[in-house]
């Protein structure tokens, strides 16, 4: 099967993926990708390991991250590329958002144990000790440790583990809902703040999986957006056609990746059996970003 030149949207064990950065690089090379960009949620902790492995494997790579943000029209995900992780504003942003996501996970973990939906056998302290290099802990790390202990089986992730303890619906029905909302209110940044910070750090802000945002595309560009994902498993053919055309007309970057799908993804419900090339970036479009041809 022919795959895209670059996979520029996928996740590792440093956020909500199932695989190490090194494994992902090896898989990408086996599949035939020539470039990779790790976009873990709200952390860049895995980028060092992925870029090091990519150099060894002869693959091109850039720093990347998928930021969770809020906007006047709801939540939004922003994929940021090729920014300086040591930029002071960027460091302050990560110092805020990574612990926020971890605290949300801890609250849901404790709530799940208290109400009896989460099987016992692991403490929060043990989760943090099992993943000492992570600055972002989510349900995936909890589940991985519980599988190691034999508390859950891998196939029980969706129904027996995730749906009962860590889904968005659980947030609204749990006793810790107000605590979670307070944590998110303090931690989740505004979309304009993220865009501004990425640009200040010398990077490229791109709207991830922009289905349903067609009417706001012009407004987003005025906010500083420099591109859109034009290939992603959540985008329909019409979505891809619209954003491809829009990016061409406005001289914007066209990005794409597999996210949680395909061989480089994780067994998330609805994604596991999708083909290797359900998202990706062409050589022409990736090199535009790599060489920063559009700013």
mmCIF file of C-alpha atoms in Angstrom:
data_model
loop_
_atom_site.group_PDB
_atom_site.id
_atom_site.type_symbol
_atom_site.label_atom_id
_atom_site.label_comp_id
_atom_site.label_asym_id
_atom_site.label_seq_id
_atom_site.Cartn_x
_atom_site.Cartn_y
_atom_site.Cartn_z
ATOM 1 C CA UNK A 1 0.000 0.000 0.000
ATOM 2 C CA UNK A 2 1.318 3.451 -0.924
ATOM 3 C CA UNK A 3 1.533 5.804 2.051
ATOM 4 C CA UNK A 4 2.051 9.545 2.284
ATOM 5 C CA UNK A 5 5.523 11.066 2.394
ATOM 6 C CA UNK A 6 4.955 12.311 5.939
ATOM 7 C CA UNK A 7 2.747 11.473 8.892
ATOM 8 C CA UNK A 8 2.365 14.748 10.777
ATOM 9 C CA UNK A 9 -0.299 13.887 13.346
ATOM 10 C CA UNK A 10 0.017 10.968 15.752
ATOM 11 C CA UNK A 11 0.492 10.396 19.479
ATOM 12 C CA UNK A 12 2.847 8.476 21.761
ATOM 13 C CA UNK A 13 2.910 7.128 25.308
ATOM 14 C CA UNK A 14 3.755 10.664 26.423
ATOM 15 C CA UNK A 15 0.089 11.596 25.927
ATOM 16 C CA UNK A 16 -2.752 9.372 24.721
ATOM 17 C CA UNK A 17 -0.922 6.991 22.402
ATOM 18 C CA UNK A 18 0.013 3.368 23.040
ATOM 19 C CA UNK A 19 3.512 3.314 21.566
ATOM 20 C CA UNK A 20 6.914 4.804 22.332
ATOM 21 C CA UNK A 21 8.388 7.452 20.011
ATOM 22 C CA UNK A 22 11.112 4.991 19.001
ATOM 23 C CA UNK A 23 8.566 2.323 18.041
ATOM 24 C CA UNK A 24 6.591 4.876 16.037
ATOM 25 C CA UNK A 25 9.661 5.896 14.049
ATOM 26 C CA UNK A 26 10.454 2.266 13.302
ATOM 27 C CA UNK A 27 6.881 1.648 12.171
ATOM 28 C CA UNK A 28 6.862 4.783 10.027
ATOM 29 C CA UNK A 29 10.022 3.668 8.257
ATOM 30 C CA UNK A 30 8.627 0.164 7.710
ATOM 31 C CA UNK A 31 5.494 1.680 6.175
ATOM 32 C CA UNK A 32 7.518 3.843 3.818
ATOM 33 C CA UNK A 33 7.099 7.291 5.364
ATOM 34 C CA UNK A 34 10.056 9.629 4.834
ATOM 35 C CA UNK A 35 9.155 12.164 7.525
ATOM 36 C CA UNK A 36 7.334 12.167 10.876
ATOM 37 C CA UNK A 37 6.063 14.793 13.307
ATOM 38 C CA UNK A 38 4.881 13.721 16.753
ATOM 39 C CA UNK A 39 1.922 15.811 17.937
ATOM 40 C CA UNK A 40 1.243 14.629 21.463
ATOM 41 C CA UNK A 41 -1.535 16.404 23.320
ATOM 42 C CA UNK A 42 -0.347 19.378 25.379
ATOM 43 C CA UNK A 43 3.238 18.178 25.798
ATOM 44 C CA UNK A 44 6.489 18.013 23.826
ATOM 45 C CA UNK A 45 8.199 15.568 26.186
ATOM 46 C CA UNK A 46 8.286 12.838 23.522
ATOM 47 C CA UNK A 47 9.623 15.038 20.696
ATOM 48 C CA UNK A 48 13.246 14.719 21.803
ATOM 49 C CA UNK A 49 13.068 10.925 21.664
ATOM 50 C CA UNK A 50 11.236 10.857 18.337
ATOM 51 C CA UNK A 51 13.583 13.326 16.630
ATOM 52 C CA UNK A 52 16.614 11.411 17.892
ATOM 53 C CA UNK A 53 15.186 8.128 16.575
ATOM 54 C CA UNK A 54 14.184 9.783 13.292
ATOM 55 C CA UNK A 55 17.739 11.047 12.687
ATOM 56 C CA UNK A 56 19.050 7.540 13.296
ATOM 57 C CA UNK A 57 16.499 6.071 10.893
ATOM 58 C CA UNK A 58 17.160 8.659 8.199
ATOM 59 C CA UNK A 59 13.724 10.277 8.457
ATOM 60 C CA UNK A 60 12.998 14.002 8.510
ATOM 61 C CA UNK A 61 11.224 15.382 11.562
ATOM 62 C CA UNK A 62 10.050 18.590 13.237
ATOM 63 C CA UNK A 63 8.862 19.519 16.705
ATOM 64 C CA UNK A 64 5.087 19.243 17.039
ATOM 65 C CA UNK A 65 2.228 19.373 19.533
ATOM 66 C CA UNK A 66 -1.568 19.254 19.493
ATOM 67 C CA UNK A 67 -2.933 21.894 21.852
ATOM 68 C CA UNK A 68 -6.397 21.749 23.411
ATOM 69 C CA UNK A 69 -7.983 25.199 23.426
ATOM 70 C CA UNK A 70 -11.270 26.980 23.972
ATOM 71 C CA UNK A 71 -12.852 29.514 21.669
ATOM 72 C CA UNK A 72 -16.126 31.484 21.384
ATOM 73 C CA UNK A 73 -17.536 28.646 19.267
ATOM 74 C CA UNK A 74 -16.424 25.748 21.462
ATOM 75 C CA UNK A 75 -13.369 23.582 21.856
ATOM 76 C CA UNK A 76 -10.657 23.500 19.225
ATOM 77 C CA UNK A 77 -7.483 21.541 18.619
ATOM 78 C CA UNK A 78 -4.467 23.322 17.224
ATOM 79 C CA UNK A 79 -1.503 21.454 15.762
ATOM 80 C CA UNK A 80 1.697 23.471 16.161
ATOM 81 C CA UNK A 81 4.844 22.784 14.161
ATOM 82 C CA UNK A 82 8.510 23.771 14.211
ATOM 83 C CA UNK A 83 8.482 26.017 17.287
ATOM 84 C CA UNK A 84 11.125 26.734 19.914
ATOM 85 C CA UNK A 85 10.272 24.674 22.992
ATOM 86 C CA UNK A 86 12.581 26.844 25.109
ATOM 87 C CA UNK A 87 10.713 30.048 24.286
ATOM 88 C CA UNK A 88 9.672 31.603 27.605
ATOM 89 C CA UNK A 89 6.005 32.064 26.702
ATOM 90 C CA UNK A 90 5.852 28.520 25.381
ATOM 91 C CA UNK A 91 7.453 27.129 28.531
ATOM 92 C CA UNK A 92 4.880 28.962 30.677
ATOM 93 C CA UNK A 93 2.047 27.582 28.557
ATOM 94 C CA UNK A 94 3.256 23.988 28.931
ATOM 95 C CA UNK A 95 3.818 24.503 32.648
ATOM 96 C CA UNK A 96 0.113 25.289 32.886
ATOM 97 C CA UNK A 97 -1.543 22.870 30.502
ATOM 98 C CA UNK A 98 0.295 19.588 31.104
ATOM 99 C CA UNK A 99 -0.388 19.544 34.882
ATOM 100 C CA UNK A 100 -4.004 20.550 34.194
ATOM 101 C CA UNK A 101 -4.575 17.486 32.029
ATOM 102 C CA UNK A 102 -2.865 15.284 34.627
ATOM 103 C CA UNK A 103 -4.998 16.674 37.438
ATOM 104 C CA UNK A 104 -8.163 16.019 35.448
ATOM 105 C CA UNK A 105 -7.079 12.404 35.038
ATOM 106 C CA UNK A 106 -6.322 12.088 38.752
ATOM 107 C CA UNK A 107 -9.770 13.423 39.711
ATOM 108 C CA UNK A 108 -11.522 10.950 37.414
ATOM 109 C CA UNK A 109 -9.277 8.125 38.606
ATOM 110 C CA UNK A 110 -10.118 8.805 42.254
ATOM 111 C CA UNK A 111 -13.790 9.216 41.433
ATOM 112 C CA UNK A 112 -13.859 5.915 39.532
ATOM 113 C CA UNK A 113 -12.380 4.079 42.511
ATOM 114 C CA UNK A 114 -14.776 5.768 44.929
ATOM 115 C CA UNK A 115 -17.926 4.930 42.972
ATOM 116 C CA UNK A 116 -16.758 1.406 42.154
ATOM 117 C CA UNK A 117 -16.634 1.721 38.364
ATOM 118 C CA UNK A 118 -12.856 1.446 38.303
ATOM 119 C CA UNK A 119 -11.373 -1.868 39.404
ATOM 120 C CA UNK A 120 -9.023 -1.648 42.358
ATOM 121 C CA UNK A 121 -5.400 -2.695 42.441
ATOM 122 C CA UNK A 122 -3.497 0.468 41.457
ATOM 123 C CA UNK A 123 -2.928 3.755 43.278
ATOM 124 C CA UNK A 124 -2.372 7.144 41.689
ATOM 125 C CA UNK A 125 1.109 7.223 43.202
ATOM 126 C CA UNK A 126 1.921 3.981 41.388
ATOM 127 C CA UNK A 127 0.721 5.470 38.090
ATOM 128 C CA UNK A 128 3.050 8.456 38.473
ATOM 129 C CA UNK A 129 5.949 6.190 39.447
ATOM 130 C CA UNK A 130 5.364 3.903 36.459
ATOM 131 C CA UNK A 131 5.668 6.848 34.028
ATOM 132 C CA UNK A 132 8.318 9.111 35.586
ATOM 133 C CA UNK A 133 9.222 10.850 32.306
ATOM 134 C CA UNK A 134 5.648 11.986 31.559
ATOM 135 C CA UNK A 135 4.502 15.497 32.382
ATOM 136 C CA UNK A 136 1.025 14.607 31.080
ATOM 137 C CA UNK A 137 -0.787 11.560 32.457
ATOM 138 C CA UNK A 138 -4.096 10.470 30.972
ATOM 139 C CA UNK A 139 -6.318 7.404 31.057
ATOM 140 C CA UNK A 140 -3.957 5.546 28.728
ATOM 141 C CA UNK A 141 -1.192 5.410 31.335
ATOM 142 C CA UNK A 142 -3.659 4.258 34.000
ATOM 143 C CA UNK A 143 -4.953 1.528 31.707
ATOM 144 C CA UNK A 144 -1.463 0.408 30.653
ATOM 145 C CA UNK A 145 -0.455 -0.142 34.277
ATOM 146 C CA UNK A 146 -3.699 -1.962 35.054
ATOM 147 C CA UNK A 147 -3.172 -4.264 32.074
ATOM 148 C CA UNK A 148 0.366 -4.968 33.286
ATOM 149 C CA UNK A 149 -1.086 -5.929 36.679
ATOM 150 C CA UNK A 150 -3.736 -8.165 35.103
ATOM 151 C CA UNK A 151 -6.591 -5.987 36.378
ATOM 152 C CA UNK A 152 -7.978 -5.356 32.885
ATOM 153 C CA UNK A 153 -7.501 -7.089 29.541
ATOM 154 C CA UNK A 154 -6.524 -4.957 26.514
ATOM 155 C CA UNK A 155 -9.860 -5.619 24.828
ATOM 156 C CA UNK A 156 -11.715 -4.139 27.831
ATOM 157 C CA UNK A 157 -10.438 -0.608 27.227
ATOM 158 C CA UNK A 158 -13.470 0.914 25.487
ATOM 159 C CA UNK A 159 -16.485 -0.382 27.423
ATOM 160 C CA UNK A 160 -15.276 -1.590 30.802
ATOM 161 C CA UNK A 161 -12.589 1.043 31.419
ATOM 162 C CA UNK A 162 -12.844 4.225 29.331
ATOM 163 C CA UNK A 163 -16.613 4.659 28.984
ATOM 164 C CA UNK A 164 -17.282 4.128 32.686
ATOM 165 C CA UNK A 165 -14.491 6.238 34.105
ATOM 166 C CA UNK A 166 -12.842 8.711 31.732
ATOM 167 C CA UNK A 167 -15.198 9.773 28.938
ATOM 168 C CA UNK A 168 -16.597 13.278 28.480
ATOM 169 C CA UNK A 169 -20.021 11.980 29.515
ATOM 170 C CA UNK A 170 -18.556 10.825 32.823
ATOM 171 C CA UNK A 171 -17.285 14.348 33.464
ATOM 172 C CA UNK A 172 -20.841 15.658 33.505
ATOM 173 C CA UNK A 173 -22.288 12.969 35.740
ATOM 174 C CA UNK A 174 -19.476 12.493 38.234
ATOM 175 C CA UNK A 175 -19.300 13.960 41.710
ATOM 176 C CA UNK A 176 -16.033 15.637 40.728
ATOM 177 C CA UNK A 177 -17.562 17.470 37.754
ATOM 178 C CA UNK A 178 -17.289 20.922 39.328
ATOM 179 C CA UNK A 179 -13.684 20.273 40.378
ATOM 180 C CA UNK A 180 -12.831 19.181 36.848
ATOM 181 C CA UNK A 181 -14.460 22.264 35.360
ATOM 182 C CA UNK A 182 -12.501 24.496 37.744
ATOM 183 C CA UNK A 183 -9.244 22.779 36.777
ATOM 184 C CA UNK A 184 -10.030 23.139 33.074
ATOM 185 C CA UNK A 185 -11.126 26.771 33.464
ATOM 186 C CA UNK A 186 -7.743 27.627 34.956
ATOM 187 C CA UNK A 187 -5.735 25.477 32.588
ATOM 188 C CA UNK A 188 -7.301 25.324 29.122
ATOM 189 C CA UNK A 189 -6.002 28.317 27.124
ATOM 190 C CA UNK A 190 -7.941 30.452 24.662
ATOM 191 C CA UNK A 191 -7.301 29.587 21.030
ATOM 192 C CA UNK A 192 -5.985 33.095 20.334
ATOM 193 C CA UNK A 193 -3.478 32.709 23.183
ATOM 194 C CA UNK A 194 -2.178 29.435 21.750
ATOM 195 C CA UNK A 195 -1.895 30.864 18.236
ATOM 196 C CA UNK A 196 -0.050 33.911 19.543
ATOM 197 C CA UNK A 197 2.304 31.798 21.669
ATOM 198 C CA UNK A 198 3.153 29.430 18.814
ATOM 199 C CA UNK A 199 3.946 32.341 16.512
ATOM 200 C CA UNK A 200 5.988 34.059 19.244
ATOM 201 C CA UNK A 201 7.976 30.813 19.582
ATOM 202 C CA UNK A 202 8.699 30.869 15.840
ATOM 203 C CA UNK A 203 6.241 28.110 14.974
ATOM 204 C CA UNK A 204 3.390 27.385 12.584
ATOM 205 C CA UNK A 205 -0.161 27.127 14.017
ATOM 206 C CA UNK A 206 -2.503 24.804 12.097
ATOM 207 C CA UNK A 207 -6.110 23.882 12.848
ATOM 208 C CA UNK A 208 -6.339 20.130 13.418
ATOM 209 C CA UNK A 209 -9.207 18.050 11.945
ATOM 210 C CA UNK A 210 -11.218 21.181 10.995
ATOM 211 C CA UNK A 211 -14.497 19.489 10.018
ATOM 212 C CA UNK A 212 -17.362 21.933 10.576
ATOM 213 C CA UNK A 213 -15.116 24.988 10.591
ATOM 214 C CA UNK A 214 -15.578 26.011 6.975
ATOM 215 C CA UNK A 215 -17.589 29.116 7.886
ATOM 216 C CA UNK A 216 -14.891 30.209 10.343
ATOM 217 C CA UNK A 217 -11.869 29.616 8.127
ATOM 218 C CA UNK A 218 -11.438 33.285 7.190
ATOM 219 C CA UNK A 219 -11.770 34.366 10.818
ATOM 220 C CA UNK A 220 -9.169 31.809 11.897
ATOM 221 C CA UNK A 221 -6.682 33.084 9.332
ATOM 222 C CA UNK A 222 -7.174 36.613 10.677
ATOM 223 C CA UNK A 223 -6.349 35.217 14.139
ATOM 224 C CA UNK A 224 -2.994 34.020 12.820
ATOM 225 C CA UNK A 225 -3.679 30.466 11.626
ATOM 226 C CA UNK A 226 -1.118 29.493 8.969
ATOM 227 C CA UNK A 227 -2.659 26.251 7.765
ATOM 228 C CA UNK A 228 -5.291 23.535 8.120
ATOM 229 C CA UNK A 229 -5.218 19.764 8.173
ATOM 230 C CA UNK A 230 -6.425 18.769 4.740
ATOM 231 C CA UNK A 231 -6.003 15.012 5.283
ATOM 232 C CA UNK A 232 -7.315 13.346 8.440
ATOM 233 C CA UNK A 233 -9.524 10.310 9.144
ATOM 234 C CA UNK A 234 -12.257 12.581 10.570
ATOM 235 C CA UNK A 235 -12.501 14.666 7.394
ATOM 236 C CA UNK A 236 -14.950 13.767 4.639
ATOM 237 C CA UNK A 237 -14.023 14.052 0.980
ATOM 238 C CA UNK A 238 -15.943 17.339 0.856
ATOM 239 C CA UNK A 239 -14.074 18.634 3.924
ATOM 240 C CA UNK A 240 -10.733 17.767 2.380
ATOM 241 C CA UNK A 241 -11.675 19.394 -0.931
ATOM 242 C CA UNK A 242 -12.806 22.613 0.794
ATOM 243 C CA UNK A 243 -9.733 23.053 2.988
ATOM 244 C CA UNK A 244 -7.341 22.025 0.208
ATOM 245 C CA UNK A 245 -8.823 24.699 -2.023
ATOM 246 C CA UNK A 246 -8.947 27.258 0.798
ATOM 247 C CA UNK A 247 -5.275 26.695 1.673
ATOM 248 C CA UNK A 248 -4.274 27.052 -1.977
ATOM 249 C CA UNK A 249 -6.222 30.298 -2.346
ATOM 250 C CA UNK A 250 -4.779 31.768 0.856
ATOM 251 C CA UNK A 251 -1.240 30.410 0.513
ATOM 252 C CA UNK A 252 -1.465 28.304 3.679
ATOM 253 C CA UNK A 253 0.186 25.079 4.805
ATOM 254 C CA UNK A 254 -1.662 21.820 4.093
ATOM 255 C CA UNK A 255 -0.999 19.229 6.770
ATOM 256 C CA UNK A 256 -2.273 15.777 7.650
ATOM 257 C CA UNK A 257 -1.734 12.617 9.643
ATOM 258 C CA UNK A 258 -3.355 9.443 10.886
ATOM 259 C CA UNK A 259 -4.058 10.589 14.473
ATOM 260 C CA UNK A 260 -5.294 7.488 16.367
ATOM 261 C CA UNK A 261 -5.891 5.428 13.249
ATOM 262 C CA UNK A 262 -3.922 2.971 11.168
ATOM 263 C CA UNK A 263 -0.751 1.052 12.120
ATOM 264 C CA UNK A 264 0.770 4.069 13.905
ATOM 265 C CA UNK A 265 -2.385 4.695 15.927
ATOM 266 C CA UNK A 266 -3.808 3.051 19.019
ATOM 267 C CA UNK A 267 -6.893 0.855 19.401
ATOM 268 C CA UNK A 268 -9.373 3.662 19.969
ATOM 269 C CA UNK A 269 -13.016 2.779 19.234
ATOM 270 C CA UNK A 270 -13.864 3.326 15.579
ATOM 271 C CA UNK A 271 -10.286 3.824 14.396
ATOM 272 C CA UNK A 272 -8.391 0.559 14.774
ATOM 273 C CA UNK A 273 -9.019 -1.030 11.375
ATOM 274 C CA UNK A 274 -8.441 2.031 9.205
ATOM 275 C CA UNK A 275 -5.721 1.813 6.536
ATOM 276 C CA UNK A 276 -2.210 3.210 6.856
ATOM 277 C CA UNK A 277 -2.843 6.161 4.566
ATOM 278 C CA UNK A 278 -6.123 7.524 5.946
ATOM 279 C CA UNK A 279 -4.252 10.763 6.639
ATOM 280 C CA UNK A 280 -0.893 12.213 5.723
ATOM 281 C CA UNK A 281 1.105 14.941 4.042
ATOM 282 C CA UNK A 282 2.604 14.900 0.559
ATOM 283 C CA UNK A 283 6.301 15.497 -0.049
ATOM 284 C CA UNK A 284 5.572 18.843 -1.679
ATOM 285 C CA UNK A 285 3.488 20.102 1.245
ATOM 286 C CA UNK A 286 5.807 18.750 3.925
ATOM 287 C CA UNK A 287 8.872 20.338 2.355
ATOM 288 C CA UNK A 288 7.062 23.670 2.214
ATOM 289 C CA UNK A 289 6.799 23.453 5.993
ATOM 290 C CA UNK A 290 10.246 21.976 6.507
ATOM 291 C CA UNK A 291 11.786 24.838 4.532
ATOM 292 C CA UNK A 292 9.292 27.376 5.904
ATOM 293 C CA UNK A 293 8.378 28.579 2.442
ATOM 294 C CA UNK A 294 5.091 30.156 3.536
ATOM 295 C CA UNK A 295 6.345 31.887 6.670
#
